[in-house]
Short mmCIF file of C-alpha atoms and ligand atoms in Angstrom, two decimals:
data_model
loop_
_atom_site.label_atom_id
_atom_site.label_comp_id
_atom_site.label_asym_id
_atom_site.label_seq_id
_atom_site.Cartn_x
_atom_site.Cartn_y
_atom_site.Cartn_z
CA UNK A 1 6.10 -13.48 -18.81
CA UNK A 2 6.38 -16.18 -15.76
CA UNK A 3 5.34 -14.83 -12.38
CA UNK A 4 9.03 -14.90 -10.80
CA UNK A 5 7.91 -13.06 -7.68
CA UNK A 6 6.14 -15.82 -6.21
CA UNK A 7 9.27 -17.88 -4.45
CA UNK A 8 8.43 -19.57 -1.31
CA UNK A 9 9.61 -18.27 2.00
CA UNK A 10 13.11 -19.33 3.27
CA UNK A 11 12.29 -19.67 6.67
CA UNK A 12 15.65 -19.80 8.74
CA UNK A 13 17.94 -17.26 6.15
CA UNK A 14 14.20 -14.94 6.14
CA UNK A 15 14.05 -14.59 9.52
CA UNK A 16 17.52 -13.91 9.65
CA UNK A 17 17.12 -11.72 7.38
CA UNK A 18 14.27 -10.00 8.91
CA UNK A 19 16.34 -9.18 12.25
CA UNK A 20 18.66 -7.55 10.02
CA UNK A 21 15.90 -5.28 8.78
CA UNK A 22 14.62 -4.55 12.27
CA UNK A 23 18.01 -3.62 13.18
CA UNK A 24 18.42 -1.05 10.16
CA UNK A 25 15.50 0.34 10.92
CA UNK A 26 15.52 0.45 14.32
CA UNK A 27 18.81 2.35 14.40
CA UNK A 28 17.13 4.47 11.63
CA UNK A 29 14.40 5.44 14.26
CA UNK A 30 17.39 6.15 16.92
CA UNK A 31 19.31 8.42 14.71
CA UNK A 32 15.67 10.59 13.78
CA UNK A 33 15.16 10.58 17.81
CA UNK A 34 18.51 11.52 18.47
CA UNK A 35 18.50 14.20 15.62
CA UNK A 36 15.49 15.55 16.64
CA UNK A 37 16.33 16.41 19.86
CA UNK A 38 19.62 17.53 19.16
CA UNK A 39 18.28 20.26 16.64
CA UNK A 40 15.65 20.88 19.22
CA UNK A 41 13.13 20.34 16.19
CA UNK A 42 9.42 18.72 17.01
CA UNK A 43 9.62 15.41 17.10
CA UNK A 44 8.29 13.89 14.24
CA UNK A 45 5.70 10.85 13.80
CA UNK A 46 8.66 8.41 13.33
CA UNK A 47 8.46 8.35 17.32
CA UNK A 48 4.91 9.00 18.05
CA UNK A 49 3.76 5.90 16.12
CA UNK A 50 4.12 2.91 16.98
CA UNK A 51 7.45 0.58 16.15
CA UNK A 52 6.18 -2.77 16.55
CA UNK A 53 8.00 -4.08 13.43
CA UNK A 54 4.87 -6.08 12.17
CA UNK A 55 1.77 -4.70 10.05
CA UNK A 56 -0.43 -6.88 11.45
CA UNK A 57 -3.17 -6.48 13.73
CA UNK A 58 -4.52 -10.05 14.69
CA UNK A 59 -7.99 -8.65 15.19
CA UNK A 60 -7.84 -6.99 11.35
CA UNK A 61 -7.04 -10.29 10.00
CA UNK A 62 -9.55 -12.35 11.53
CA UNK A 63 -12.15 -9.85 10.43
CA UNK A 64 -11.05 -10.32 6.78
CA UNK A 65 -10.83 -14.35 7.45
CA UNK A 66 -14.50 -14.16 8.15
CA UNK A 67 -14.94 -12.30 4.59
CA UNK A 68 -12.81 -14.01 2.72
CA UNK A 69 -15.58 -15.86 0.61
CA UNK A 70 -17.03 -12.79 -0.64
CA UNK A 71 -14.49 -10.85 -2.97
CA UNK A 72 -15.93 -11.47 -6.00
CA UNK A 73 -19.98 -10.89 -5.17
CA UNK A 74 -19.97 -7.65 -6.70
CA UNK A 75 -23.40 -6.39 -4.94
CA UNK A 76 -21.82 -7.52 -1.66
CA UNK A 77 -19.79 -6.89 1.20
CA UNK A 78 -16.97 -5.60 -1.26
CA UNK A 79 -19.53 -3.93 -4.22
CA UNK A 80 -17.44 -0.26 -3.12
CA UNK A 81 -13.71 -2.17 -4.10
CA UNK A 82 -15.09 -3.46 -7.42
CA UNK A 83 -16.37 -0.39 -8.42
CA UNK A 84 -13.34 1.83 -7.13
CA UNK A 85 -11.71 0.07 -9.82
CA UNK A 86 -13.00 2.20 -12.22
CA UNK A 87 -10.29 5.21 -11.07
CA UNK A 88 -7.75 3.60 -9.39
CA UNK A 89 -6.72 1.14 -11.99
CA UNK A 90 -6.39 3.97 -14.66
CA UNK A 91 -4.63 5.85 -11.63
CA UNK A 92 -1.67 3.46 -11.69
CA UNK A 93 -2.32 2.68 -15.46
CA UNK A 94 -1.28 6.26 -16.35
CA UNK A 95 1.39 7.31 -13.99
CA UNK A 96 3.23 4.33 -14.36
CA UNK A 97 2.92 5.16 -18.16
CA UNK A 98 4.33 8.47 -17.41
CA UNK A 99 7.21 7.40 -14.91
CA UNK A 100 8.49 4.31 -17.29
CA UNK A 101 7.54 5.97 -20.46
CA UNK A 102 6.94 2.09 -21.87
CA UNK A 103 5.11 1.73 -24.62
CA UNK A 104 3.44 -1.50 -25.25
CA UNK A 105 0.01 -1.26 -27.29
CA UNK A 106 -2.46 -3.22 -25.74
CA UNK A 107 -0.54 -4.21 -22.54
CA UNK A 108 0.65 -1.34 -21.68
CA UNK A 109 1.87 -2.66 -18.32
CA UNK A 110 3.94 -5.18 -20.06
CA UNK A 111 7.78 -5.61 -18.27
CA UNK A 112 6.59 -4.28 -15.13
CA UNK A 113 6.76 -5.85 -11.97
CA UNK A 114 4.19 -4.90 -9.58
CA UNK A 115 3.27 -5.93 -5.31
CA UNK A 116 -0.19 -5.94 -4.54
CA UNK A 117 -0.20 -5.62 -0.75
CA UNK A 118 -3.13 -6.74 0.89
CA UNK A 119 -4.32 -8.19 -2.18
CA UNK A 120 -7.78 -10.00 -0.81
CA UNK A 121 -9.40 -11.51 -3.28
CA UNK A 122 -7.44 -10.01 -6.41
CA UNK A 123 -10.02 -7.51 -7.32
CA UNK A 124 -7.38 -4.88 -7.98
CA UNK A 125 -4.45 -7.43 -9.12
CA UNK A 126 -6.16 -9.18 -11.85
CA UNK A 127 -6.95 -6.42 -13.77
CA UNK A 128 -3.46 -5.06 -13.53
CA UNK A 129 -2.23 -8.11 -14.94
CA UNK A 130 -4.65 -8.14 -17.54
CA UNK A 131 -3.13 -4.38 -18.50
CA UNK A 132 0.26 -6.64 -18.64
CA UNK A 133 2.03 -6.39 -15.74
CA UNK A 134 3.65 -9.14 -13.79
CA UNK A 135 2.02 -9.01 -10.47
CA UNK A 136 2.35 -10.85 -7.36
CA UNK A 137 -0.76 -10.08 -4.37
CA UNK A 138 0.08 -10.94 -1.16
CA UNK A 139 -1.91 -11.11 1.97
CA UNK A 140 -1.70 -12.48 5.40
CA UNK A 141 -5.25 -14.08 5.06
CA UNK A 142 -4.86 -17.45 3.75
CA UNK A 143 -8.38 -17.72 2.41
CA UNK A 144 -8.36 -14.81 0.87
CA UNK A 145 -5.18 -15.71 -0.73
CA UNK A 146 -7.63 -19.31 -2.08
CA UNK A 147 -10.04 -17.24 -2.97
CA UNK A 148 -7.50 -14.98 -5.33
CA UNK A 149 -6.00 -18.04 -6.98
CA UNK A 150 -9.24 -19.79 -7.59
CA UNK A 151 -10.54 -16.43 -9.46
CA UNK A 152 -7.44 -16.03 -11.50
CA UNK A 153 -7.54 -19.68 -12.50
CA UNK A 154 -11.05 -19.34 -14.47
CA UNK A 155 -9.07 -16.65 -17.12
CA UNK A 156 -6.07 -18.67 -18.79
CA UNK A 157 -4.17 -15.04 -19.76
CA UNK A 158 -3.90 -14.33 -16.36
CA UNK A 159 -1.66 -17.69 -14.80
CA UNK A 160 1.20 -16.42 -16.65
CA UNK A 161 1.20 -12.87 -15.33
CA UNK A 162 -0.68 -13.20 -11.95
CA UNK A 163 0.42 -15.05 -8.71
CA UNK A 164 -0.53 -15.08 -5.39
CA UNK A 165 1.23 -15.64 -1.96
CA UNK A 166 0.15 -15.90 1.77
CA UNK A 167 2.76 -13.40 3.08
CA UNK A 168 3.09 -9.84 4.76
CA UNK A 169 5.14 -7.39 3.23
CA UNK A 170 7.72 -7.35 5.77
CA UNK A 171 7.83 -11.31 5.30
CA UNK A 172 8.52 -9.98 1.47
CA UNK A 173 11.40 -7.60 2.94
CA UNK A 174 12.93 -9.61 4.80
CA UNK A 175 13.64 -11.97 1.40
CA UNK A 176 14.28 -8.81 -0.38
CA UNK A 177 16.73 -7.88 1.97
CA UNK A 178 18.74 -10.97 1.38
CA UNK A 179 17.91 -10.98 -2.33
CA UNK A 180 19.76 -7.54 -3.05
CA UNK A 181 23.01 -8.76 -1.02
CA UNK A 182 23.26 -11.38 -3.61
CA UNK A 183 21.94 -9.05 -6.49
CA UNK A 184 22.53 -5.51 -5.52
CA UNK A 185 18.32 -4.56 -6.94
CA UNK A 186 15.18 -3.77 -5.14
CA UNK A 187 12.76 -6.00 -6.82
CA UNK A 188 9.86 -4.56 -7.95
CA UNK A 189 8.08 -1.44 -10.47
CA UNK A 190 5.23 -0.64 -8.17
CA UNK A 191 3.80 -1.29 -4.70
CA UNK A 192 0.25 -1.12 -4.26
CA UNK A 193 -1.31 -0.45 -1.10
CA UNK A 194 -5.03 0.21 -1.96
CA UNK A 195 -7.74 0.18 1.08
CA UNK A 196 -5.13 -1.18 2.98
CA UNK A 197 -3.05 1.15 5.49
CA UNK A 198 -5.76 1.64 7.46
CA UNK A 199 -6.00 -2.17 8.67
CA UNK A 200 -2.29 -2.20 9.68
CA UNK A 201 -1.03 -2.25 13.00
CA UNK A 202 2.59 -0.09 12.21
CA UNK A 203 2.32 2.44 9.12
CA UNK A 204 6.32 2.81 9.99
CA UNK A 205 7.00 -0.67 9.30
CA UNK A 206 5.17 -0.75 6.03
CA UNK A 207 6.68 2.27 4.40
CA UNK A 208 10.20 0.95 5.27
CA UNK A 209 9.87 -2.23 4.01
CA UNK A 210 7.57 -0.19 0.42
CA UNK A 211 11.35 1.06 0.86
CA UNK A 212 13.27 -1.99 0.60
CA UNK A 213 10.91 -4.09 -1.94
CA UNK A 214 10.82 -1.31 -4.47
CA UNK A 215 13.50 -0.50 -7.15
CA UNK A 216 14.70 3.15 -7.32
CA UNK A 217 12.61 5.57 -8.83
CA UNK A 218 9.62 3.20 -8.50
CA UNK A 219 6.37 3.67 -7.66
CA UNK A 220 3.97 3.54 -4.54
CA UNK A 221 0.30 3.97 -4.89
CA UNK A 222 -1.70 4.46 -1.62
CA UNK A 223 -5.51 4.66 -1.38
CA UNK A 224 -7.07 4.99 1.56
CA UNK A 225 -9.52 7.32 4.21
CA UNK A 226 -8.53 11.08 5.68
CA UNK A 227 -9.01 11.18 9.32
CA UNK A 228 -11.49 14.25 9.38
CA UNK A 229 -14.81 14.29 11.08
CA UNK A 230 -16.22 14.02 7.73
CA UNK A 231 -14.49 10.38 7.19
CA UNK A 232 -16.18 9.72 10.45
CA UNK A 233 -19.34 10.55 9.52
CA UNK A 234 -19.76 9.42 6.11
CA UNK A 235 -17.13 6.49 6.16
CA UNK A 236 -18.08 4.74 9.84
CA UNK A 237 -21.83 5.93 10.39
CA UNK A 238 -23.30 6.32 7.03
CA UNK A 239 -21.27 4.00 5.23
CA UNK A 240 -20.94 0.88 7.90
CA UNK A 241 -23.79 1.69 10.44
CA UNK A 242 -26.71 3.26 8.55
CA UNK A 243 -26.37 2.26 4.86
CA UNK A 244 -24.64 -1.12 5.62
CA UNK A 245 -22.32 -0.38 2.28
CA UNK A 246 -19.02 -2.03 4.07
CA UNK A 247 -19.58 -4.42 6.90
CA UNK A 248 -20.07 -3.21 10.66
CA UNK A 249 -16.64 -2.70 11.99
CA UNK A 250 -14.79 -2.40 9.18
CA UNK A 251 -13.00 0.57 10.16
CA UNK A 252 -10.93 1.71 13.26
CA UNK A 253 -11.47 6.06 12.55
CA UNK A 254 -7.66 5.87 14.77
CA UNK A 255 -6.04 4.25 12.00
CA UNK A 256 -6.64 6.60 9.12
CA UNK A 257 -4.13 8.85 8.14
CA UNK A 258 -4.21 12.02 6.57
CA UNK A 259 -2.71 12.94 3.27
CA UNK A 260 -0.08 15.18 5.67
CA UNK A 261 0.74 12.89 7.62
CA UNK A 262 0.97 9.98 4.83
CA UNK A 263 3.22 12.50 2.89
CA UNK A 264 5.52 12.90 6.20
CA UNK A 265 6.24 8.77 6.49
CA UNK A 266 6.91 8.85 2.89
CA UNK A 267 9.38 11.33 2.59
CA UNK A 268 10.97 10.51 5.63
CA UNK A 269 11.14 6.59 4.05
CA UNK A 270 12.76 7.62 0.95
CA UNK A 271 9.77 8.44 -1.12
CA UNK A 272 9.09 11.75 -2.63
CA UNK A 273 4.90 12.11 -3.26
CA UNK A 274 3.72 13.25 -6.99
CA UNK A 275 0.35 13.50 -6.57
CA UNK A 276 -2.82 13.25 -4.35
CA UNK A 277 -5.51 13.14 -5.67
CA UNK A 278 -9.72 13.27 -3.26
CA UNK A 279 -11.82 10.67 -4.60
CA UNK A 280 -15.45 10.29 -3.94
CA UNK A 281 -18.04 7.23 -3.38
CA UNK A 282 -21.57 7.86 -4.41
CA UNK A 283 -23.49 5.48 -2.68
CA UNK A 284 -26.86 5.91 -4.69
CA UNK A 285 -24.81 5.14 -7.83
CA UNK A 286 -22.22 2.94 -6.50
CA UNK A 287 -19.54 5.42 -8.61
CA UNK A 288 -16.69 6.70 -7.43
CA UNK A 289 -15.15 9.62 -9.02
CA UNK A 290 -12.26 12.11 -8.57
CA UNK A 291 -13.05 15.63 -6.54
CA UNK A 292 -10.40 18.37 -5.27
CA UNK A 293 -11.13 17.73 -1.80
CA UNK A 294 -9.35 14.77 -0.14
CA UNK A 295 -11.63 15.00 2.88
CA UNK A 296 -12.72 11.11 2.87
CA UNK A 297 -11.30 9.58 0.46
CA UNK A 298 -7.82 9.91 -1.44
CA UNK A 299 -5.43 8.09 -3.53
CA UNK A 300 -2.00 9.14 -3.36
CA UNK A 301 1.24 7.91 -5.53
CA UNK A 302 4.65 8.52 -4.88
CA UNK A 303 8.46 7.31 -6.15
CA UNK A 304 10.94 6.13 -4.34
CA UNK A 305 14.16 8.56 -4.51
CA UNK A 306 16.17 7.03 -1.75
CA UNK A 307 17.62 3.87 -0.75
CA UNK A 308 18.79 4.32 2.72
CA UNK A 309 16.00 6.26 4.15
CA UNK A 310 18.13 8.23 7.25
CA UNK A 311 21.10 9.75 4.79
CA UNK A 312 17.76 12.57 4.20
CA UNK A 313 17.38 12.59 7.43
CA UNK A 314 21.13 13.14 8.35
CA UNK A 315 21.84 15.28 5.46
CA UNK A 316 18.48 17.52 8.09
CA UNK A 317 17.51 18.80 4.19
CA UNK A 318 13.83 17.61 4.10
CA UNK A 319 11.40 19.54 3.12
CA UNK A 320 7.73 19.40 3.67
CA UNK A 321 5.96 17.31 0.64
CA UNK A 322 3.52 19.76 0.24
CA UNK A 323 5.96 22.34 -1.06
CA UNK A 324 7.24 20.20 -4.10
CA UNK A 325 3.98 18.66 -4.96
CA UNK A 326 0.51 19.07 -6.86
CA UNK A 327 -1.99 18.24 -4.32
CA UNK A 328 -6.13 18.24 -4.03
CA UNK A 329 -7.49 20.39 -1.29
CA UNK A 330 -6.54 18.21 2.19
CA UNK A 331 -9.46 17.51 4.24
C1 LIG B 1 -10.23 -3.40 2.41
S1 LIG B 1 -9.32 -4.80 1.96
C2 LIG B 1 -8.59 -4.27 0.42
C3 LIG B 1 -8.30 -5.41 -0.51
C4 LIG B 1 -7.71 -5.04 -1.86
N1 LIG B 1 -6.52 -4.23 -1.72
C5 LIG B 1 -8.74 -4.34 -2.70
O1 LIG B 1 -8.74 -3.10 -2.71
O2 LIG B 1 -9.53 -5.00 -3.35
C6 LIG B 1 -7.93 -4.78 3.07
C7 LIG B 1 -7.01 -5.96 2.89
O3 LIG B 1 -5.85 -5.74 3.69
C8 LIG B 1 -5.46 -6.99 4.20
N2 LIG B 1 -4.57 -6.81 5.34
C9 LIG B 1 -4.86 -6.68 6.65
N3 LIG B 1 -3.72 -6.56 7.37
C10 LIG B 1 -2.70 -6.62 6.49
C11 LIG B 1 -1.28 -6.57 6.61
N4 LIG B 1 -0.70 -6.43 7.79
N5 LIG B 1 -0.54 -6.66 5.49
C12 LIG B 1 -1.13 -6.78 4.28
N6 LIG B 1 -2.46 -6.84 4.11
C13 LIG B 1 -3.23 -6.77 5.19
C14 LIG B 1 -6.76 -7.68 4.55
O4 LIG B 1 -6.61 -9.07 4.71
C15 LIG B 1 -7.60 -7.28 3.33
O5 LIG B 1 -7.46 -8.22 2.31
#
C-alpha cells in the first residue's frame, strides 16, 4: 500500500484552514469557561493551561536539532527509546487488533493508517510499518525528519508503507480540516504520541487537533512521564544528572502530566481512555517492563468517541475517566 498521507502542505488554503481550527476551538474553550462558571463547577484544566494554539516550544526543538544525528546509535543518547520498543509496539500491536478486529497473518497492521507524532528518527514508526501499517511520522525537526528517511531507505519493504514529513500536528489539522469539508472523514486509524507530550508547549492544542486527524472510534496511544516526586527523582536526577541515561536537560518536570489529568484533556477532546497501563525502565538492564504503578512511567490508549468535542461538554454529562476505565495504580 502507497503512503497517501504524505501530501505536501498547501500553504495559503492550510493556513486558512488553520484559523478556522483556532476559531472552533477557541469558541470551544469559551463555551467550557462560560459553562463552568455558570454551573458554578471548578474550573477545569481547559482554562488553566495554556491556549497558545501551537505545540511547539522553540527551545524543545532546538534541543532535539542538536540530537538529531543520533536516533539510531542504540547504546546512545536514545538506547531507553529503542529498547521501550519492546512494550509499546506490542501495546498498539494488540489493541489495535482488538479495536479493528483485522486479521491479516503476518501484517497484522495491514489497512491501517497510522500518525506518528513526533516521530524523530523513526524508531517507533518503522517497526509499525513493518507490522503493516501505513504510517506517516511527522516532526517539526527537519533533521530528524533526514535522519528518518535515510533509515527507512536502507529496508526496501518499508518505502511503500513508511513516509515521513517535516510538519506539526496542528500543520496536519489544519489540512485535515479542509480535507473532511471535501470528504466528510477524519483521516487516520491511530495517533501516536510516544515520549512526546511532555516536549510540547500546549497539551490543549494537541489533543484537539488528535481530535480532528483521527477517524471515529480510532485510536490514541500516549506514552509519557507522571508528574510525582518519584518522576523527579528517578526521571531528572538519576536518569539525566547522575546516570547520564537521557541527555542533561531533557526534561522540563512542569510539563509532565499525570495519568488524571491526561484522562481529563482526553475526555473533554472527544476521547474516551481504555487503558493505562505503569511501565518501568531498568537501567542496569536497559528493559523496560509493565508494573501496576504508573508513578514514572505510563502508556495510556484511548478512542476517539466524539467529533465535536463541546456537544459532551454542553450535553454537562461527563464523567470522570476513571469511573469507566481499567487503570494501573496512579502515581
Ligand atoms: C523523546 S523524542 C521521542 C521520539 C519518538 N516518538 C520515539 O519515541 O522514538 C520527542 C520528539 O518529539 C518531537 N517534538 C518536539 N516538539 C514537538 C511538537 N510540537 N510536535 C511534534 N513533535 C515534537 C521532538 O523533535 C522529538 O523528536
Amino acid at each position: 500500500m502507497g503512503c497517501t498521507a504524505g501530501r505536501r502542505p498547501r500553504c495559503r488554503a492550510g493556513l486558512r484552514s488553520w484559523t478556522a481550527v483556532c476559531k472552533q476551538r477557541t469558541l470551544w474553550l469559551q463555551r467550557s469557561a462560560c459553562l463552568n462558571t455558570q454551573q458554578n463547577t471548578v474550573p477545569c484544566h481547559v482554562s488553566a493551561r495554556s491556549a497558545s494554539q501551537t505545540t511547539v516550544d522553540p527551545e524543545e526543538v532546538r534541543r532535539f536539532q542538536s540530537l538529531a544525528s543520533k536516533w539510531w546509535d542504540e547504546q546512545g543518547e536514545f538506547a531507553a527509546l529503542h529498547a521501550m520498543n519492546d512494550l509499546r509496539v506490542p501495546f498498539i500491536r494488540d489493541n489495535l487488533l482488538n479495536v479493528h478486529r483485522v486479521r491479516h497473518p503476518g501484517k497484522p497492521l495491514r489497512g491501517l493508517r497510522i500518525l506518528d507524532v513526533g516521530c524523530g528518527g523513526g524508531l517507533l514508526t518503522e517497526p509499525l510499518g513493518r507490522l503493516g501499517a501505513n504510517v506517516l511520522g511527522i516532526d517539526p525537526v527537519g533533521d530528524s525528519i533526514g535522519t528518518a528517511q535515510l533509515h527507512s531507505s536502507i529496508d526496501p519493504d518499508l518505502c511503500e508503507c513508511v513516509c515521513y514529513r517535516a510538519s506539526t500536528l496542528e500543520e496536519l489539522a489544519a489540512e485535515e480540516d479542509e480535507a473532511e469539508e471535501e470528504q466528510g472523514a477524519g483521516q487516520f486509524d491511530a495517533v501516536i504520541a510516544s515520549e512526546v507530550v511532555e516536549h510540547l508547549a500546549d497539551l490543549e492544542t494537541f489533543a484537539f487537533c488528535c481530535n480532528q486527524v483521527l477517524k471515529l472510534g480510532g485510536s490514541l496511544f500516549i506514552t509519557t512521564i507522571n508528574k510525582t516526586n518519584l518522576s523527579y527523582a528517578l526521571g531528572i536526577v538519576v536518569a539525566e544528572q547522575l546516570l547520564h541515561i537521557v541527555p542533561s536537560g531533557t526534561h522540563d518536570w512542569d510539563k509532565f502530566i499525570s495519568p488524571v489529568e491526561l484522562e481529563r484533556l482526553l475526555e473533554s477532546n472527544g476521547f474516551s481512555v481504555q487503558s493505562v497501563q505503569g511501565m518501568l525502565y531498568n537501567p542496569v538492564s536497559g528493559a523496560w517492563s509493565w508494573t501496576d504503578s504508573t508513578a514514572i512511567n505510563y502508556a495510556l490508549h484511548a478512542v476517539k468517541v466524539r467529533d465535536d468535542p463541546h456537544t459532551e461538554q454542553a450535553g454537562g454529562s461527563s464523567t470522570h475517566p476513571e469511573d469507566h476505565h481499567t487503570t494501573a495504580t496512579h502515581g
